[in-house]
Coordinates of C-alpha atoms in Angstrom, one line a residue:
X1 CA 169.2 65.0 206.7
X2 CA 171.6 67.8 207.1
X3 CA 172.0 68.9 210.7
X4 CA 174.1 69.4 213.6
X5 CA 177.8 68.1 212.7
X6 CA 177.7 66.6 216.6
X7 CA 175.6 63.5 214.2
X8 CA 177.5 61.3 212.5
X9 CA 178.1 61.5 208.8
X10 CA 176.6 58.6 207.3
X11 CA 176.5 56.3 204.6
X12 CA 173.8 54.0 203.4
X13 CA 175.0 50.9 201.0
X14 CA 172.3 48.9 199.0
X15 CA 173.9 47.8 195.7
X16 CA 171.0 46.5 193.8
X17 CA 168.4 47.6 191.6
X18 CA 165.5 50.5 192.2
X19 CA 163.1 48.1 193.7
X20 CA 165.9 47.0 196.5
X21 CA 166.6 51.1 196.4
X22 CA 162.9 51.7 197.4
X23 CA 162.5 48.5 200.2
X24 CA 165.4 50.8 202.2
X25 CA 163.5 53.7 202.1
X26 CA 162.1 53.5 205.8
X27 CA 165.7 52.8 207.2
X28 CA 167.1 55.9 205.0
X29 CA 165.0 58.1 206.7
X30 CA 165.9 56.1 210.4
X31 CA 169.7 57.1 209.3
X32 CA 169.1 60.4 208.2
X33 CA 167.4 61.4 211.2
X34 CA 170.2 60.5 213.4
X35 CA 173.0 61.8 210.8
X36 CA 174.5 65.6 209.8
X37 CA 174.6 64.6 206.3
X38 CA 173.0 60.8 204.7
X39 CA 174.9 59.3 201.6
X40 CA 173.1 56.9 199.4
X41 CA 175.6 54.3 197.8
X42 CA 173.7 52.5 194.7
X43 CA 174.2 50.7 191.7
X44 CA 173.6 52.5 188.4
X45 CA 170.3 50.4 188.9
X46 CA 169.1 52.1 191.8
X47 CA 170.7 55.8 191.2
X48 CA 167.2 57.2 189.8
X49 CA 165.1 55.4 192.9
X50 CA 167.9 56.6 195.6
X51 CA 167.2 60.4 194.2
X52 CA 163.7 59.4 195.0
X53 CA 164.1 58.7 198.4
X54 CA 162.9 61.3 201.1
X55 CA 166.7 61.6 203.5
X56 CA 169.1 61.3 200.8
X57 CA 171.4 64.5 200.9
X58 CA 173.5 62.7 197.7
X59 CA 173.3 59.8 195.8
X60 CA 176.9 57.9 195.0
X61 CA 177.1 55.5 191.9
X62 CA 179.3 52.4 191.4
X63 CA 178.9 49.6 189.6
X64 CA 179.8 46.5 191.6
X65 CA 181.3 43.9 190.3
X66 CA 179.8 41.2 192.6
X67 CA 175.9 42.7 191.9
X68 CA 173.1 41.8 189.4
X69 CA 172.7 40.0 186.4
X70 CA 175.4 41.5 184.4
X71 CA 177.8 42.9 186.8
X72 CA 180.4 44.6 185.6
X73 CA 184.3 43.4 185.2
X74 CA 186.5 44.0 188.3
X75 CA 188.3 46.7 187.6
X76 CA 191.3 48.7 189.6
X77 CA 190.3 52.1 187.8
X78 CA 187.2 51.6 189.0
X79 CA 187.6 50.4 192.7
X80 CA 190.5 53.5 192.9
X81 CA 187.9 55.9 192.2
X82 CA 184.8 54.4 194.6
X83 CA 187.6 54.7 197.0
X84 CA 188.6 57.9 196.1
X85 CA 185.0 59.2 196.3
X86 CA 184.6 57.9 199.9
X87 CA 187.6 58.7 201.4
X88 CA 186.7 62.3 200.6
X89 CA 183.6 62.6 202.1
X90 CA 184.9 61.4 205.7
X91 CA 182.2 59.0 206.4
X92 CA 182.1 58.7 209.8
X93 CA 179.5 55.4 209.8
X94 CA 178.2 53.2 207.4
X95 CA 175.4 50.5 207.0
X96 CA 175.4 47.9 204.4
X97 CA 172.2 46.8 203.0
X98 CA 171.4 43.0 201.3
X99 CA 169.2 40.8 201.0
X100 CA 169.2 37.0 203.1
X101 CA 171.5 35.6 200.5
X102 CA 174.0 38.4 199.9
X103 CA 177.2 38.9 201.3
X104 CA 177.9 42.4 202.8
X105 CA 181.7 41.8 203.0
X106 CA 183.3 43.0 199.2
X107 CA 181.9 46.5 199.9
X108 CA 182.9 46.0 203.9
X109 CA 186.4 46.1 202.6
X110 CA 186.0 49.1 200.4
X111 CA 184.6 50.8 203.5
X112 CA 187.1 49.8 205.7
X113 CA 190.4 50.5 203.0
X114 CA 188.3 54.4 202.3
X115 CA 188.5 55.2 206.3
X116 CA 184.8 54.6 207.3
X117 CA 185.5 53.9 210.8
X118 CA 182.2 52.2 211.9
X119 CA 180.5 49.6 209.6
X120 CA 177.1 47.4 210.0
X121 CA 175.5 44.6 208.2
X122 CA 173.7 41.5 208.0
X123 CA 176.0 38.7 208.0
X124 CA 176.1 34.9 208.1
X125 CA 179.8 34.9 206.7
X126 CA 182.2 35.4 209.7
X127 CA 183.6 39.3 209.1
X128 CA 187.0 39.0 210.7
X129 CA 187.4 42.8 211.1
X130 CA 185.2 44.2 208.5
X131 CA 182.0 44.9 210.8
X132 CA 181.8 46.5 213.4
X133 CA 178.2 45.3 214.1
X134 CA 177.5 41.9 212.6
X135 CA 173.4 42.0 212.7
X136 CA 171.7 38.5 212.1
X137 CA 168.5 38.7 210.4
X138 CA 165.2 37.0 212.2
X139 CA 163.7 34.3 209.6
X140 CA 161.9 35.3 207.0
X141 CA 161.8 39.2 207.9
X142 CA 160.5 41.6 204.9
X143 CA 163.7 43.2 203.2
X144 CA 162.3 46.5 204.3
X145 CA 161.6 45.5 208.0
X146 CA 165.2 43.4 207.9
X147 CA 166.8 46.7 206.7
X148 CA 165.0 48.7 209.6
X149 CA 165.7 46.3 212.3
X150 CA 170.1 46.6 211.4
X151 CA 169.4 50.6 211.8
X152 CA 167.6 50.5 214.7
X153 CA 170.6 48.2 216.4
X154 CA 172.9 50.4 214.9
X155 CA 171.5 53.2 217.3
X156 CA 169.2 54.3 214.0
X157 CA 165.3 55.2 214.9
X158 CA 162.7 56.0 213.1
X159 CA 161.6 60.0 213.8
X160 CA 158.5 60.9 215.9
X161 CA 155.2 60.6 213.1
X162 CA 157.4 58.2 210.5
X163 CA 155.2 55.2 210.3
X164 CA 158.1 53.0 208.1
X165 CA 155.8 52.7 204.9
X166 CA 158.0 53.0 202.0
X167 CA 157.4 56.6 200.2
X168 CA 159.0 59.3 197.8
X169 CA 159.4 62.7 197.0
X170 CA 156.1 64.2 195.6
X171 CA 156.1 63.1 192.5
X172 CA 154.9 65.1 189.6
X173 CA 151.6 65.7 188.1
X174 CA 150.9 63.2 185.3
X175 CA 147.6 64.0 184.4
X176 CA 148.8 65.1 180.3
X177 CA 150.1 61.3 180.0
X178 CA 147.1 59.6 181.7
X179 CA 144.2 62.0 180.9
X180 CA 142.0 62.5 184.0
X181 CA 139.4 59.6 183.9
X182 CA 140.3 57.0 186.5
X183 CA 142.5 54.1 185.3
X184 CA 144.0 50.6 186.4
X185 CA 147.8 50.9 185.7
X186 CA 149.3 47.0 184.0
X187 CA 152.7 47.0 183.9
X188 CA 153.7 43.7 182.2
X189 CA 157.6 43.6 182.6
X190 CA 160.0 42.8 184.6
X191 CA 164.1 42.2 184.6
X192 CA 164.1 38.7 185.5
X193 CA 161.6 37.3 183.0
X194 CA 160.6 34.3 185.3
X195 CA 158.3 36.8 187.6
X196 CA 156.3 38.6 185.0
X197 CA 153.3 37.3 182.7
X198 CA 154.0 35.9 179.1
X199 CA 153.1 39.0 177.0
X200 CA 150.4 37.2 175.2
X201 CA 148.9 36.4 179.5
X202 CA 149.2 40.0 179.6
X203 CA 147.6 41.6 176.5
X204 CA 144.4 38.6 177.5
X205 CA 144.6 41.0 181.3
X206 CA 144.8 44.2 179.3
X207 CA 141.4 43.2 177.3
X208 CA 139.8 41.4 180.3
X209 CA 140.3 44.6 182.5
X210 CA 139.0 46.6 180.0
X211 CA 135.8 44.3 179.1
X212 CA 135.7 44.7 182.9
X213 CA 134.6 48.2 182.6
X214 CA 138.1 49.3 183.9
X215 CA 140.8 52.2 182.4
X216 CA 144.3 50.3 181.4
X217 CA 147.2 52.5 181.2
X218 CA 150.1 50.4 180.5
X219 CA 153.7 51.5 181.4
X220 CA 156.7 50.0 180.7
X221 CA 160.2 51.5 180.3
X222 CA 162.2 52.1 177.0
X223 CA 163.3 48.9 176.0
X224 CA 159.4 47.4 176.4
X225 CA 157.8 49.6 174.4
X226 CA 157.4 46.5 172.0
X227 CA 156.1 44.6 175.1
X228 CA 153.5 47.6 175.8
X229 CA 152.6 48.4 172.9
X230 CA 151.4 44.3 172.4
X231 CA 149.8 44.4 175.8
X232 CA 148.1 47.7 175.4
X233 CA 146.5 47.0 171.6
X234 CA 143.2 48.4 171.3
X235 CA 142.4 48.1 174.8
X236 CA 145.1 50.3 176.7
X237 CA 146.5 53.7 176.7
X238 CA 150.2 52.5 175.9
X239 CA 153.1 54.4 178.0
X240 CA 155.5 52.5 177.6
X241 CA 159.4 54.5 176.9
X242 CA 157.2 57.3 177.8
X243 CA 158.0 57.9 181.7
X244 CA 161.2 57.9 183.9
X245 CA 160.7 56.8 187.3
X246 CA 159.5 60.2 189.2
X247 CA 157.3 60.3 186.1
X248 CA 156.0 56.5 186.4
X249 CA 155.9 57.3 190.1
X250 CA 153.2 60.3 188.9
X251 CA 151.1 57.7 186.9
X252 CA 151.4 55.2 189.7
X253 CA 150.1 57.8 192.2
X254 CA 146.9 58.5 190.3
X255 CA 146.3 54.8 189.1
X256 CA 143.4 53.2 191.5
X257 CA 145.4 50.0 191.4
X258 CA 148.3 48.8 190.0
X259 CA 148.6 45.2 188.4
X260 CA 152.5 44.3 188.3
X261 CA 154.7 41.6 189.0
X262 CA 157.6 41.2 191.8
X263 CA 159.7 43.8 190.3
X264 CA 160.4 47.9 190.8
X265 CA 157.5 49.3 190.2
X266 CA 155.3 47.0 192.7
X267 CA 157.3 48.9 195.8
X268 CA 157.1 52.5 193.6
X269 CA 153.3 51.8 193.2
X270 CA 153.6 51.1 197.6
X271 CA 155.6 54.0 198.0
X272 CA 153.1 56.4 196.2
X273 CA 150.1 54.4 198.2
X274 CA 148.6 52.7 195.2
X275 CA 147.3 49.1 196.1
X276 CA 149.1 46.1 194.4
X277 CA 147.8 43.4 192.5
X278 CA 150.8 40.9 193.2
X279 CA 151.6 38.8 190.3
X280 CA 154.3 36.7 192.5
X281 CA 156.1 34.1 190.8
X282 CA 157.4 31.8 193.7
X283 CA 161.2 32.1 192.5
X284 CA 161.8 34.3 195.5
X285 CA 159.8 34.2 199.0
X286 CA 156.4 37.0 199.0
X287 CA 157.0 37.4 202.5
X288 CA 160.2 39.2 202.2
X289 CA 159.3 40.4 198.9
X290 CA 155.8 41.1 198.5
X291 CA 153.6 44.4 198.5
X292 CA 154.9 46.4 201.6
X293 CA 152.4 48.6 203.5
X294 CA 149.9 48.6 201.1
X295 CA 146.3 46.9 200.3
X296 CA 147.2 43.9 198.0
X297 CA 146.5 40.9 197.0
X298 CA 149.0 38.2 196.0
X299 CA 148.1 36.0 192.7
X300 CA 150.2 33.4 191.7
X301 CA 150.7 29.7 192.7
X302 CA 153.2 29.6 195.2
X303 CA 153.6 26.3 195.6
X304 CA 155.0 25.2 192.5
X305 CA 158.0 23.4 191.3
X306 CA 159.7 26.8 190.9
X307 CA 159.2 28.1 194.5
X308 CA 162.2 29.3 196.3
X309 CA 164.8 28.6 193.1
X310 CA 165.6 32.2 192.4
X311 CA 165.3 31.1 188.4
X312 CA 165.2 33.9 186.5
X313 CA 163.5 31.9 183.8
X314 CA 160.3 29.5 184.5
X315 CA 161.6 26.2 184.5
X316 CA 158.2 25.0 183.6
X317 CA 156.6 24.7 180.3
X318 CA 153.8 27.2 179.8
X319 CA 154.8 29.4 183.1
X320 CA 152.0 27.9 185.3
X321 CA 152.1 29.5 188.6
X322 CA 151.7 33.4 186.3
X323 CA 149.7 32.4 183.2
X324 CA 147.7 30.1 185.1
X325 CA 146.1 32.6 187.0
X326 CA 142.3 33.6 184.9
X327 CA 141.0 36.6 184.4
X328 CA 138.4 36.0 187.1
X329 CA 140.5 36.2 189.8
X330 CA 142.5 39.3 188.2
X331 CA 139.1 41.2 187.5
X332 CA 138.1 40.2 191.2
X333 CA 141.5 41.5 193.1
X334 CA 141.6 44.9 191.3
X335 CA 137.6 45.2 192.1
X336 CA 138.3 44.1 195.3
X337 CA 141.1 46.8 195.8
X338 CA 138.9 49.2 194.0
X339 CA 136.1 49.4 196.7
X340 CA 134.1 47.3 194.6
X341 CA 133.7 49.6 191.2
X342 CA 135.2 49.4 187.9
X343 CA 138.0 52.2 188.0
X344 CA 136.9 53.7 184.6
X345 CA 133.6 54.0 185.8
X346 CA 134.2 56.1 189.4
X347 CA 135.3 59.4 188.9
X348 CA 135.8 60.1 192.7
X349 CA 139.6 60.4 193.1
X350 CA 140.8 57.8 196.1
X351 CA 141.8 59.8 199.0
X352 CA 145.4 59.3 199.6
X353 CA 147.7 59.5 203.1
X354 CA 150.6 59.2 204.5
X355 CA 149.8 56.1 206.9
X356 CA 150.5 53.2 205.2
X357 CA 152.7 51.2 207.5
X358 CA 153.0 47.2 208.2
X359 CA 149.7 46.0 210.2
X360 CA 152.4 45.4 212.8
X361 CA 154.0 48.7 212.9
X362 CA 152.9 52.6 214.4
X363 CA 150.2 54.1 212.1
X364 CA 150.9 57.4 212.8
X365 CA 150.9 59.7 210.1
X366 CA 154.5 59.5 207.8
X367 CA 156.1 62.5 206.6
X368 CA 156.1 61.4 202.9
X369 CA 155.3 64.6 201.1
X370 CA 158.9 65.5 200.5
X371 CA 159.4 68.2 197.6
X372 CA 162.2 66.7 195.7
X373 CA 164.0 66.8 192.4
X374 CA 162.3 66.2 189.4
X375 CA 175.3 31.9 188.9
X376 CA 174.7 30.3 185.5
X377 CA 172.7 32.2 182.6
X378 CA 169.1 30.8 183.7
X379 CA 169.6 31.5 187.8
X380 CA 170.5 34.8 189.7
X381 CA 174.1 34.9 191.3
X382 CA 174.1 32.8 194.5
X383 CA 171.1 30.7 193.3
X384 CA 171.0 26.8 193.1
X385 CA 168.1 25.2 190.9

């Protein structure tokens, strides 16, 4: 946050997609409470969730040619201007973001080559001189405690009050899109198909919820409105194409619970303090990626043949370890996270705070109320099935 110039200007780097953006929340606001000014460097992914972010004085876009699913072609144009764009900001220190399997080293360079004169990062690759701190992980750490633990050893603390719980700028009121009877939010999609329900799994949830007694809002973004409006049917309000992501932030902030797979909105649902009905397909690990600082429980067999493959789609016929999980137990988890009554059928609002931290962390109250601005085909990069 903009301060004294005796703080370091200082640039955060996390490359990948809004979820990823919204995991490095607590370690944004770390930063930016030891910095004069806080950059956000994202990926055209993540640019909406990094404007989101309570600490951000200015997001910065470029497209990496080494992130995602369809990164873009390397490009000289392109890596003159990101350099361009740094060097002119005079970045005095910089910390690189990425999950266990990433390499913080491409963009290390670009730091290095645009005059950053201190740079951290999580790295198992040796960095020659491209770090100045090389942080090693501890096993198995959640991305948004991994993130927290490189900014605290880069001289980075959390603020007196700040709990760590992810959280955004106050999002805006929703209440025309969602009408103001209480409602269980389904959101069916996801990018990587592998860790979200078949659509015909989902539309059975949809009609199961509402049967159920409970409200089903279903969201999804422009290109699912197909998906939502199939999931929704007769038994959901259908929002899908109909939010951007301050305004699904709104819908997730007055949903009672939110019933999502392991993909952007399940951390925008933790950062607005909505509990999390985990659909996790076992691709990737739930205890680096799960629900963070929330109520939640995790559905989902996470012990199948899938587990730990990074497939981004189910090598198994039928998708077991999603669409094998019944309507009983989704009906019990969003009871369960309900207090125990149907959400279309209790009209008294859930009181919502700040404190949502980790079990393991200071629940002291957060300063989250932050007035803002409106590999092969089949297998991420870096994967092995």
């Amino acid at each position: 946050m903009t301060g004294s110039r005796s703080l370091p200007r200082t640039l955060v780097v996390r490359l990948d997609s809004a979820g990823d953006v919204l995991l490095a929340g607590p370690a944004v606001r770390a930063v930016a409470a030891g910095s004069s000014y806080t950059a956000l460097l994202c990926g055209p992914r993540g640019a909406q969730a990094g404007k989101l972010l309570p600490g951000v004085d200015e997001v910065l876009v470029y497209d990496a040619p080494w992130v995602g699913l369809d990164p873009a072609p390397v490009s000289r144009p392109a890596t003159r201007q990101v350099l361009e764009t740094l060097a002119a900001r005079c970045f005095d220190r910089a910390l690189v973001l990425v999950s266990y399997h990433q390499s913080p080293l491409p963009i290390a360079l670009l730091l290095k080559l645009a005059g950053v004169g201190w740079t951290a990062a999580d790295s198992e690759d040796y960095p020659g001189a491209l770090l100045d701190l090389r942080h090693h992980r501890l096993p198995n750490r959640h991305e948004a405690l991994a993130a927290l633990d490189l900014a605290r050893d880069a001289g980075f603390a959390l603020p007196p009050g700040d709990d760590g719980a992810l959280c955004v700028r106050t999002p805006p009121d929703t209440a025309h899109l969602t009408g103001s009877e209480p409602y269980v939010v389904l959101h069916p999609g996801a990018a990587v198909p592998a860790r979200a329900w078949s659509p015909e799994r989902a539309a059975r949830a949809a009609a199961a919820l509402a049967a159920g007694g409970h409200r089903v809002v279903v969201t999804g973004g422009h290109g699912e409105r197909e998906l939502t409006a199939k999931v929704a049917g007769t038994h959901g309000l259908d929002l899908g194409g109909a939010t951007d992501l301050p305004h699904l932030a709104g819908v997730l902030a007055g949903a009672r619970v939110a019933v999502v797979g392991n993909t952007g909105p399940a951390h925008l649902a933790a950062a607005v303090g909505t509990p999390v009905v985990s659909l996790f397909a076992p691709v990737v690990p739930a205890d680096r990626w799960g629900p963070y600082g929330v109520p939640h429980v995790l559905l989902g067999d996470q012990t199948a043949a899938c587990a730990g493959s990074r497939a981004r789609r189910c090598p198994a016929s039928g998708h077991p370890c999603l669409d094998g999980v019944s309507d009983a137990e989704v009906l019990a988890a969003v009871t369960a996270l309900c207090g125990g009554r149907p959400a279309g059928m209790d009209r008294t609002p859930r009181t919502r705070t700040t404190s949502r931290a980790d079990p393991g962390a200071d629940s002291s109250p957060g300063p989250c109320d932050v007035p803002g601005p409106g590999g092969g085909p089949e297998t991420e990069r870096g994967a092995t099935v």
